[in-house]
Amino acid sequence: QVQLVESGGGLVQPGGSLRLSCVASGNGFWINAMGWYRQVPGKQRELVAAITRGDSTNYADSVKGRFTISRDNAKNTVYLQMNSLKPEDTAVYYCNAGILVRGGLQYSDYWGQGTQVTVSS
């Protein structure tokens, strides 16, 4: 059983910063790409940033230059450093990972439970 657990969300003022973390735990698995998505009520979940195992990154246009995704493969962890936060960044942020479990034949998408980020004065 593989689980993704996020942490680091909270309330921050506009212009502030937060750092999200997501750890994958379990036994006998291999992680490919990892990423962060966000969702607000009434809207579809959208990609914020993604990172391959080789550290190639991809960002939504709305966060380029403000957010930075990184990962520590030894710790099975992905991070999202969020700077210059805006009220429109308010959302539930979800961690995502493509994971192959021992004995499996293909990668599957795993999701964390989500962490709330609220940007407000």
Tab-separated table of C-alpha atoms in Angstrom:
chain	number	residue	atom	x	y	z
A	1	GLN	CA	0.000	0.000	0.000
A	2	VAL	CA	1.487	3.329	-1.119
A	3	GLN	CA	0.280	6.606	0.340
A	4	LEU	CA	1.019	10.242	-0.460
A	5	VAL	CA	0.808	12.645	2.463
A	6	GLU	CA	0.945	16.406	1.972
A	7	SER	CA	1.844	19.068	4.490
A	8	GLY	CA	2.596	22.779	4.604
A	9	GLY	CA	-0.681	24.407	3.650
A	10	GLY	CA	-2.240	27.235	5.581
A	11	LEU	CA	-3.270	30.870	5.605
A	12	VAL	CA	-0.870	33.469	4.232
A	13	GLN	CA	-1.136	37.129	3.278
A	14	PRO	CA	-0.799	38.247	-0.339
A	15	GLY	CA	2.859	38.444	-1.280
A	16	GLY	CA	3.796	35.814	1.256
A	17	SER	CA	5.330	32.369	0.826
A	18	LEU	CA	4.508	28.779	1.664
A	19	ARG	CA	6.302	25.504	1.083
A	20	LEU	CA	4.306	22.357	0.462
A	21	SER	CA	5.767	18.895	0.958
A	22	CYS	CA	4.503	15.501	-0.123
A	23	VAL	CA	5.991	12.206	1.018
A	24	ALA	CA	5.291	8.843	-0.555
A	25	SER	CA	5.351	5.986	1.929
A	26	GLY	CA	4.961	2.243	1.665
A	27	ASN	CA	7.025	-0.744	0.576
A	28	GLY	CA	8.377	-1.798	-2.764
A	29	PHE	CA	7.546	0.986	-5.154
A	30	TRP	CA	9.186	3.156	-7.800
A	31	ILE	CA	8.164	6.738	-8.497
A	32	ASN	CA	8.261	8.268	-11.953
A	33	ALA	CA	6.938	11.813	-12.413
A	34	MET	CA	5.520	13.815	-9.500
A	35	GLY	CA	3.439	16.933	-9.497
A	36	TRP	CA	1.125	19.351	-7.775
A	37	TYR	CA	-2.431	20.138	-8.807
A	38	ARG	CA	-4.967	22.513	-7.325
A	39	GLN	CA	-8.715	22.769	-7.267
A	40	VAL	CA	-11.246	25.385	-6.240
A	41	PRO	CA	-14.942	24.636	-5.737
A	42	GLY	CA	-16.845	24.418	-8.993
A	43	LYS	CA	-13.741	24.159	-11.155
A	44	GLN	CA	-11.693	21.330	-12.573
A	45	ARG	CA	-8.480	20.276	-10.938
A	46	GLU	CA	-5.574	21.932	-12.747
A	47	LEU	CA	-1.889	21.186	-13.039
A	48	VAL	CA	0.327	23.609	-11.143
A	49	ALA	CA	3.747	22.056	-11.643
A	50	ALA	CA	5.319	18.717	-12.501
A	51	ILE	CA	8.787	17.219	-12.284
A	52	THR	CA	10.261	14.103	-13.840
A	53	ARG	CA	12.616	11.748	-12.101
A	54	GLY	CA	15.405	13.458	-14.024
A	55	ASP	CA	14.320	16.875	-12.683
A	56	SER	CA	12.754	18.265	-15.859
A	57	THR	CA	10.008	20.650	-14.802
A	58	ASN	CA	6.784	22.051	-16.204
A	59	TYR	CA	4.683	24.904	-14.794
A	60	ALA	CA	1.288	26.419	-15.367
A	61	ASP	CA	1.644	29.877	-16.921
A	62	SER	CA	-0.099	31.427	-13.918
A	63	VAL	CA	2.660	30.339	-11.508
A	64	LYS	CA	5.806	30.644	-13.638
A	65	GLY	CA	8.446	32.717	-11.907
A	66	ARG	CA	6.680	32.445	-8.535
A	67	PHE	CA	6.516	28.707	-7.776
A	68	THR	CA	9.334	26.171	-7.809
A	69	ILE	CA	8.902	22.414	-7.781
A	70	SER	CA	11.685	20.117	-6.608
A	71	ARG	CA	12.085	16.549	-5.417
A	72	ASP	CA	14.323	14.375	-3.284
A	73	ASN	CA	14.289	10.880	-4.742
A	74	ALA	CA	16.079	9.399	-1.742
A	75	LYS	CA	13.255	10.630	0.497
A	76	ASN	CA	10.430	9.969	-1.981
A	77	THR	CA	9.426	13.583	-1.486
A	78	VAL	CA	8.280	16.399	-3.736
A	79	TYR	CA	8.167	20.042	-2.718
A	80	LEU	CA	6.420	23.143	-3.986
A	81	GLN	CA	7.919	26.462	-2.966
A	82	MET	CA	5.304	29.146	-3.486
A	83	ASN	CA	6.398	32.786	-3.418
A	84	SER	CA	4.597	36.041	-4.158
A	85	LEU	CA	1.300	34.372	-3.429
A	86	LYS	CA	-1.890	35.925	-4.744
A	87	PRO	CA	-5.511	35.533	-3.620
A	88	GLU	CA	-6.189	33.618	-6.843
A	89	ASP	CA	-3.741	30.943	-5.669
A	90	THR	CA	-6.252	29.986	-2.992
A	91	ALA	CA	-7.196	26.340	-3.525
A	92	VAL	CA	-6.809	22.829	-2.245
A	93	TYR	CA	-3.438	21.577	-3.452
A	94	TYR	CA	-3.017	17.902	-4.280
A	95	CYS	CA	0.151	15.890	-4.700
A	96	ASN	CA	0.287	13.415	-7.571
A	97	ALA	CA	2.767	10.699	-8.459
A	98	GLY	CA	3.118	8.015	-11.090
A	99	ILE	CA	4.019	4.888	-9.119
A	100	LEU	CA	4.939	1.354	-10.048
A	101	VAL	CA	4.504	-1.086	-7.190
A	102	ARG	CA	6.581	-4.225	-6.855
A	103	GLY	CA	5.100	-6.940	-9.033
A	104	GLY	CA	3.024	-4.467	-11.007
A	105	LEU	CA	3.036	-4.148	-14.770
A	106	GLN	CA	2.391	-0.441	-15.222
A	107	TYR	CA	2.518	2.887	-13.434
A	108	SER	CA	-0.633	4.129	-11.724
A	109	ASP	CA	-1.640	7.613	-10.594
A	110	TYR	CA	-1.603	8.166	-6.844
A	111	TRP	CA	-3.056	11.217	-5.104
A	112	GLY	CA	-2.640	12.801	-1.723
A	113	GLN	CA	-5.555	13.889	0.424
A	114	GLY	CA	-5.047	17.572	-0.347
A	115	THR	CA	-3.929	20.553	1.692
A	116	GLN	CA	-5.702	23.901	1.837
A	117	VAL	CA	-3.842	27.037	0.815
A	118	THR	CA	-5.598	30.317	1.520
A	119	VAL	CA	-4.143	33.646	0.446
A	120	SER	CA	-5.965	36.503	2.118
A	121	SER	CA	-5.348	39.659	4.056
